[in-house]
Amino acid sequence: MSKKNYSTSTSLVHPSYQAPQGFAAFPTAIHHASTVLFKDVDTMRARSWHNKSAYTYGLHGTPTSFTLEGQLAAIEGGEHCVLAPSGLSAISLVSLTFLNTGDDVLIPDNAYGPNKEFGEWLKSSFGMSVRYYDPMIGAGVGDLIQANTKLLWTEAPGSVSMEVPDLPALCAVAKSKGVVVALDNTWSAGLALKPFELGVDISMQALTKYQSGGSDVLMGAVITRDGELNKRILTTHMRLGLGVGMDDVYLVLRGLQTMKLRFDAHDQAARKVATWLKARPEIAKVLHPAWEDCPGHEFWKRDFSGAGGLFSVIFDPQFSEEQTDRFVNNLELFKIGFSWGGTHSLCVPYRIEKMRQQWNDQGILVRFNIGLEDTEDLIADIEQAMAKMV
Ligand SMILES: *Cc1c(COP(=O)(O)O)cnc(C)c1O
């Protein structure tokens, strides 16, 4: 804008400073916007919010969010990415895109709990059929697929109990019956599992975990290779008005740069702690996909290239819940809290038998998120808390 003699109130909202071209720095600029400006009416009318080569309105993205979407798609070998305000909203976005009244969806019994809770709502309020399947069923899922089945959810490994499904078998059967396969790929961060190579159609991420890495952001993503699937997701995303804040997008972009290093460090540390736990008489099973105790260990070996820092253990049944609660309460470095993927170690006991249609183990299940602390300190912490159990 050329220098004009505006009144104070006008000049307060129209700065006269013209930033010189050529500013260069590493960080992605944070572009906040609701209103996006068009140079003339024809340009405005010619723009489509579907088309991410240009901008229409802040809800549909700014250069900051488009940069993150591009990065996330690339990690997993996808083509398209849509951001959502939390991992859970990314889950509901997928379900609402592919399901109508009268449709059927199959969700693994070990899915992230709120995915099942959302399924219950689809059933009770939207006239959908929602069924939970044994995650280890593999190609047997074909017997469950009906004419109205539109979506097969998968999660690898499943939440809390950590079973690793046979993804290629599940995907092959679903594909042969025209069912869309969505994977909650949060555990691998997209680094240790390349879902599209196994036949998955849609990969969903809770960026709240490793991508952020700071226990300070909630965000989700839905990634696809297929342009038609992406268009359908994008339409639902627009209809629901799922915007994300650009300051949060910036935090995820910042976290992403060190994600591979952090993930590998979590992985190594978790395996050290799990190895120590496995040798302890207090522990009956280590439910870490890299251990044979974990159902689907062979699929993890075949399909994954790493593991991250999240795993569970089952205590020997001689220990009561009162004793394992005391163990968790006496930990000092490990804090008690939900979510994971940050720099701090966490520990949560679960009443797993109440979360599953069928559960056979008698011992108490406790989940560990191994942070970036020194593993010797973490092991010493676990050891002192175990000593107070008896
Ligand atoms: C945390 C988590 C989510 C949900 O992410 P939020 O951002 O907390 O809503 C979904 N799936 C899995 C496997 C998760 O661990």
PDB file of N, CA and C in Angstrom, residues 60-118:
ATOM      1  N   HIS A  60      -9.330 -24.334   5.231  1.00  0.00           N
ATOM      2  CA  HIS A  60      -8.833 -25.335   4.280  1.00  0.00           C
ATOM      3  C   HIS A  60      -7.313 -25.365   4.211  1.00  0.00           C
ATOM      4  N   GLY A  61      -6.676 -24.489   4.966  1.00  0.00           N
ATOM      5  CA  GLY A  61      -5.226 -24.555   5.060  1.00  0.00           C
ATOM      6  C   GLY A  61      -4.517 -23.283   4.629  1.00  0.00           C
ATOM      7  N   THR A  62      -3.299 -23.152   5.141  1.00  0.00           N
ATOM      8  CA  THR A  62      -2.409 -22.043   4.782  1.00  0.00           C
ATOM      9  C   THR A  62      -1.072 -22.693   4.397  1.00  0.00           C
ATOM     10  N   PRO A  63      -0.100 -21.922   3.911  1.00  0.00           N
ATOM     11  CA  PRO A  63       1.182 -22.551   3.555  1.00  0.00           C
ATOM     12  C   PRO A  63       1.771 -23.383   4.700  1.00  0.00           C
ATOM     13  N   THR A  64       1.513 -23.003   5.935  1.00  0.00           N
ATOM     14  CA  THR A  64       2.064 -23.725   7.087  1.00  0.00           C
ATOM     15  C   THR A  64       1.475 -25.135   7.180  1.00  0.00           C
ATOM     16  N   SER A  65       0.145 -25.242   7.098  1.00  0.00           N
ATOM     17  CA  SER A  65      -0.480 -26.574   7.231  1.00  0.00           C
ATOM     18  C   SER A  65      -0.232 -27.415   5.982  1.00  0.00           C
ATOM     19  N   PHE A  66      -0.177 -26.765   4.807  1.00  0.00           N
ATOM     20  CA  PHE A  66       0.095 -27.546   3.592  1.00  0.00           C
ATOM     21  C   PHE A  66       1.513 -28.138   3.645  1.00  0.00           C
ATOM     22  N   THR A  67       2.431 -27.413   4.267  1.00  0.00           N
ATOM     23  CA  THR A  67       3.801 -27.937   4.410  1.00  0.00           C
ATOM     24  C   THR A  67       3.800 -29.191   5.291  1.00  0.00           C
ATOM     25  N   LEU A  68       3.077 -29.130   6.417  1.00  0.00           N
ATOM     26  CA  LEU A  68       3.019 -30.295   7.305  1.00  0.00           C
ATOM     27  C   LEU A  68       2.337 -31.471   6.611  1.00  0.00           C
ATOM     28  N   GLU A  69       1.254 -31.198   5.889  1.00  0.00           N
ATOM     29  CA  GLU A  69       0.546 -32.286   5.200  1.00  0.00           C
ATOM     30  C   GLU A  69       1.480 -32.984   4.201  1.00  0.00           C
ATOM     31  N   GLY A  70       2.262 -32.192   3.494  1.00  0.00           N
ATOM     32  CA  GLY A  70       3.203 -32.768   2.520  1.00  0.00           C
ATOM     33  C   GLY A  70       4.246 -33.650   3.197  1.00  0.00           C
ATOM     34  N   GLN A  71       4.755 -33.176   4.341  1.00  0.00           N
ATOM     35  CA  GLN A  71       5.765 -33.942   5.088  1.00  0.00           C
ATOM     36  C   GLN A  71       5.202 -35.274   5.579  1.00  0.00           C
ATOM     37  N   LEU A  72       3.989 -35.226   6.110  1.00  0.00           N
ATOM     38  CA  LEU A  72       3.384 -36.431   6.687  1.00  0.00           C
ATOM     39  C   LEU A  72       3.065 -37.470   5.614  1.00  0.00           C
ATOM     40  N   ALA A  73       2.571 -37.006   4.466  1.00  0.00           N
ATOM     41  CA  ALA A  73       2.274 -37.941   3.377  1.00  0.00           C
ATOM     42  C   ALA A  73       3.569 -38.621   2.931  1.00  0.00           C
ATOM     43  N   ALA A  74       4.654 -37.845   2.851  1.00  0.00           N
ATOM     44  CA  ALA A  74       5.922 -38.385   2.363  1.00  0.00           C
ATOM     45  C   ALA A  74       6.489 -39.465   3.288  1.00  0.00           C
ATOM     46  N   ILE A  75       6.345 -39.285   4.602  1.00  0.00           N
ATOM     47  CA  ILE A  75       6.899 -40.254   5.561  1.00  0.00           C
ATOM     48  C   ILE A  75       6.387 -41.665   5.271  1.00  0.00           C
ATOM     49  N   GLU A  76       5.085 -41.757   4.958  1.00  0.00           N
ATOM     50  CA  GLU A  76       4.454 -43.082   4.810  1.00  0.00           C
ATOM     51  C   GLU A  76       4.346 -43.539   3.373  1.00  0.00           C
ATOM     52  N   GLY A  77       4.853 -42.733   2.432  1.00  0.00           N
ATOM     53  CA  GLY A  77       4.698 -43.090   1.035  1.00  0.00           C
ATOM     54  C   GLY A  77       3.297 -42.819   0.522  1.00  0.00           C
ATOM     55  N   GLY A  78       2.602 -41.866   1.146  1.00  0.00           N
ATOM     56  CA  GLY A  78       1.270 -41.471   0.694  1.00  0.00           C
ATOM     57  C   GLY A  78       1.352 -40.310  -0.288  1.00  0.00           C
ATOM     58  N   GLU A  79       0.176 -39.910  -0.796  1.00  0.00           N
ATOM     59  CA  GLU A  79       0.111 -38.802  -1.747  1.00  0.00           C
ATOM     60  C   GLU A  79      -0.618 -37.600  -1.152  1.00  0.00           C
ATOM     61  N   HIS A  80      -1.587 -37.878  -0.276  1.00  0.00           N
ATOM     62  CA  HIS A  80      -2.457 -36.824   0.238  1.00  0.00           C
ATOM     63  C   HIS A  80      -2.534 -36.917   1.746  1.00  0.00           C
ATOM     64  N   CYS A  81      -2.763 -35.759   2.380  1.00  0.00           N
ATOM     65  CA  CYS A  81      -2.883 -35.734   3.836  1.00  0.00           C
ATOM     66  C   CYS A  81      -3.865 -34.646   4.232  1.00  0.00           C
ATOM     67  N   VAL A  82      -4.694 -34.945   5.205  1.00  0.00           N
ATOM     68  CA  VAL A  82      -5.642 -33.975   5.753  1.00  0.00           C
ATOM     69  C   VAL A  82      -5.411 -33.913   7.257  1.00  0.00           C
ATOM     70  N   LEU A  83      -5.295 -32.710   7.812  1.00  0.00           N
ATOM     71  CA  LEU A  83      -5.066 -32.556   9.252  1.00  0.00           C
ATOM     72  C   LEU A  83      -6.391 -32.431  10.001  1.00  0.00           C
ATOM     73  N   ALA A  84      -6.423 -32.913  11.216  1.00  0.00           N
ATOM     74  CA  ALA A  84      -7.616 -32.814  12.068  1.00  0.00           C
ATOM     75  C   ALA A  84      -7.164 -32.373  13.457  1.00  0.00           C
ATOM     76  N   PRO A  85      -8.079 -31.811  14.263  1.00  0.00           N
ATOM     77  CA  PRO A  85      -7.662 -31.211  15.542  1.00  0.00           C
ATOM     78  C   PRO A  85      -7.228 -32.196  16.622  1.00  0.00           C
ATOM     79  N   SER A  86      -7.396 -33.496  16.420  1.00  0.00           N
ATOM     80  CA  SER A  86      -6.874 -34.494  17.364  1.00  0.00           C
ATOM     81  C   SER A  86      -6.805 -35.824  16.629  1.00  0.00           C
ATOM     82  N   GLY A  87      -6.136 -36.789  17.230  1.00  0.00           N
ATOM     83  CA  GLY A  87      -6.123 -38.124  16.635  1.00  0.00           C
ATOM     84  C   GLY A  87      -7.539 -38.688  16.569  1.00  0.00           C
ATOM     85  N   LEU A  88      -8.302 -38.464  17.643  1.00  0.00           N
ATOM     86  CA  LEU A  88      -9.663 -38.991  17.673  1.00  0.00           C
ATOM     87  C   LEU A  88     -10.532 -38.361  16.588  1.00  0.00           C
ATOM     88  N   SER A  89     -10.344 -37.067  16.323  1.00  0.00           N
ATOM     89  CA  SER A  89     -11.149 -36.433  15.262  1.00  0.00           C
ATOM     90  C   SER A  89     -10.731 -36.963  13.893  1.00  0.00           C
ATOM     91  N   ALA A  90      -9.477 -37.403  13.754  1.00  0.00           N
ATOM     92  CA  ALA A  90      -9.053 -38.037  12.492  1.00  0.00           C
ATOM     93  C   ALA A  90      -9.757 -39.387  12.331  1.00  0.00           C
ATOM     94  N   ILE A  91      -9.945 -40.106  13.443  1.00  0.00           N
ATOM     95  CA  ILE A  91     -10.676 -41.385  13.411  1.00  0.00           C
ATOM     96  C   ILE A  91     -12.130 -41.149  13.006  1.00  0.00           C
ATOM     97  N   SER A  92     -12.780 -40.183  13.674  1.00  0.00           N
ATOM     98  CA  SER A  92     -14.201 -39.945  13.375  1.00  0.00           C
ATOM     99  C   SER A  92     -14.364 -39.411  11.962  1.00  0.00           C
ATOM    100  N   LEU A  93     -13.398 -38.635  11.487  1.00  0.00           N
ATOM    101  CA  LEU A  93     -13.443 -38.147  10.099  1.00  0.00           C
ATOM    102  C   LEU A  93     -13.474 -39.319   9.115  1.00  0.00           C
ATOM    103  N   VAL A  94     -12.646 -40.317   9.342  1.00  0.00           N
ATOM    104  CA  VAL A  94     -12.610 -41.484   8.445  1.00  0.00           C
ATOM    105  C   VAL A  94     -13.937 -42.239   8.509  1.00  0.00           C
ATOM    106  N   SER A  95     -14.421 -42.507   9.724  1.00  0.00           N
ATOM    107  CA  SER A  95     -15.661 -43.283   9.851  1.00  0.00           C
ATOM    108  C   SER A  95     -16.838 -42.542   9.229  1.00  0.00           C
ATOM    109  N   LEU A  96     -16.929 -41.233   9.460  1.00  0.00           N
ATOM    110  CA  LEU A  96     -18.067 -40.474   8.917  1.00  0.00           C
ATOM    111  C   LEU A  96     -17.982 -40.327   7.404  1.00  0.00           C
ATOM    112  N   THR A  97     -16.769 -40.413   6.846  1.00  0.00           N
ATOM    113  CA  THR A  97     -16.623 -40.309   5.392  1.00  0.00           C
ATOM    114  C   THR A  97     -17.156 -41.557   4.690  1.00  0.00           C
ATOM    115  N   PHE A  98     -16.876 -42.718   5.264  1.00  0.00           N
ATOM    116  CA  PHE A  98     -17.147 -43.955   4.523  1.00  0.00           C
ATOM    117  C   PHE A  98     -18.392 -44.700   4.989  1.00  0.00           C
ATOM    118  N   LEU A  99     -19.091 -44.169   6.001  1.00  0.00           N
ATOM    119  CA  LEU A  99     -20.260 -44.875   6.536  1.00  0.00           C
ATOM    120  C   LEU A  99     -21.516 -44.026   6.446  1.00  0.00           C
ATOM    121  N   ASN A 100     -22.589 -44.633   5.970  1.00  0.00           N
ATOM    122  CA  ASN A 100     -23.910 -44.024   5.966  1.00  0.00           C
ATOM    123  C   ASN A 100     -24.842 -44.892   6.799  1.00  0.00           C
ATOM    124  N   THR A 101     -26.003 -44.365   7.090  1.00  0.00           N
ATOM    125  CA  THR A 101     -27.030 -45.136   7.794  1.00  0.00           C
ATOM    126  C   THR A 101     -27.247 -46.471   7.080  1.00  0.00           C
ATOM    127  N   GLY A 102     -27.251 -47.541   7.843  1.00  0.00           N
ATOM    128  CA  GLY A 102     -27.455 -48.868   7.253  1.00  0.00           C
ATOM    129  C   GLY A 102     -26.162 -49.585   6.901  1.00  0.00           C
ATOM    130  N   ASP A 103     -25.044 -48.854   6.890  1.00  0.00           N
ATOM    131  CA  ASP A 103     -23.749 -49.479   6.588  1.00  0.00           C
ATOM    132  C   ASP A 103     -23.185 -50.191   7.817  1.00  0.00           C
ATOM    133  N   ASP A 104     -22.201 -51.037   7.543  1.00  0.00           N
ATOM    134  CA  ASP A 104     -21.565 -51.832   8.596  1.00  0.00           C
ATOM    135  C   ASP A 104     -20.069 -51.520   8.632  1.00  0.00           C
ATOM    136  N   VAL A 105     -19.509 -51.436   9.835  1.00  0.00           N
ATOM    137  CA  VAL A 105     -18.061 -51.245   9.997  1.00  0.00           C
ATOM    138  C   VAL A 105     -17.522 -52.302  10.952  1.00  0.00           C
ATOM    139  N   LEU A 106     -16.335 -52.817  10.635  1.00  0.00           N
ATOM    140  CA  LEU A 106     -15.652 -53.784  11.491  1.00  0.00           C
ATOM    141  C   LEU A 106     -14.484 -53.087  12.180  1.00  0.00           C
ATOM    142  N   ILE A 107     -14.446 -53.181  13.497  1.00  0.00           N
ATOM    143  CA  ILE A 107     -13.400 -52.525  14.304  1.00  0.00           C
ATOM    144  C   ILE A 107     -12.717 -53.612  15.137  1.00  0.00           C
ATOM    145  N   PRO A 108     -11.374 -53.629  15.184  1.00  0.00           N
ATOM    146  CA  PRO A 108     -10.717 -54.666  15.995  1.00  0.00           C
ATOM    147  C   PRO A 108     -11.039 -54.479  17.479  1.00  0.00           C
ATOM    148  N   ASP A 109     -11.157 -55.583  18.182  1.00  0.00           N
ATOM    149  CA  ASP A 109     -11.505 -55.543  19.598  1.00  0.00           C
ATOM    150  C   ASP A 109     -10.435 -54.808  20.421  1.00  0.00           C
ATOM    151  N   ASN A 110      -9.204 -54.737  19.894  1.00  0.00           N
ATOM    152  CA  ASN A 110      -8.130 -54.049  20.630  1.00  0.00           C
ATOM    153  C   ASN A 110      -7.876 -52.646  20.087  1.00  0.00           C
ATOM    154  N   ALA A 111      -8.880 -52.060  19.408  1.00  0.00           N
ATOM    155  CA  ALA A 111      -8.717 -50.698  18.873  1.00  0.00           C
ATOM    156  C   ALA A 111      -8.599 -49.688  20.010  1.00  0.00           C
ATOM    157  N   TYR A 112      -7.998 -48.552  19.692  1.00  0.00           N
ATOM    158  CA  TYR A 112      -7.955 -47.400  20.593  1.00  0.00           C
ATOM    159  C   TYR A 112      -9.375 -47.209  21.168  1.00  0.00           C
ATOM    160  N   GLY A 113      -9.504 -47.213  22.500  1.00  0.00           N
ATOM    161  CA  GLY A 113     -10.812 -47.243  23.161  1.00  0.00           C
ATOM    162  C   GLY A 113     -11.838 -46.259  22.591  1.00  0.00           C
ATOM    163  N   PRO A 114     -11.489 -44.990  22.446  1.00  0.00           N
ATOM    164  CA  PRO A 114     -12.463 -44.022  21.928  1.00  0.00           C
ATOM    165  C   PRO A 114     -12.923 -44.295  20.480  1.00  0.00           C
ATOM    166  N   ASN A 115     -12.163 -45.074  19.700  1.00  0.00           N
ATOM    167  CA  ASN A 115     -12.643 -45.491  18.375  1.00  0.00           C
ATOM    168  C   ASN A 115     -13.860 -46.404  18.557  1.00  0.00           C
ATOM    169  N   LYS A 116     -13.792 -47.314  19.550  1.00  0.00           N
ATOM    170  CA  LYS A 116     -14.918 -48.198  19.830  1.00  0.00           C
ATOM    171  C   LYS A 116     -16.088 -47.393  20.415  1.00  0.00           C
ATOM    172  N   GLU A 117     -15.766 -46.427  21.256  1.00  0.00           N
ATOM    173  CA  GLU A 117     -16.804 -45.565  21.838  1.00  0.00           C
ATOM    174  C   GLU A 117     -17.519 -44.793  20.718  1.00  0.00           C
ATOM    175  N   PHE A 118     -16.763 -44.305  19.746  1.00  0.00           N
ATOM    176  CA  PHE A 118     -17.369 -43.614  18.602  1.00  0.00           C
ATOM    177  C   PHE A 118     -18.250 -44.589  17.818  1.00  0.00           C
TER     178      PHE A 118
END
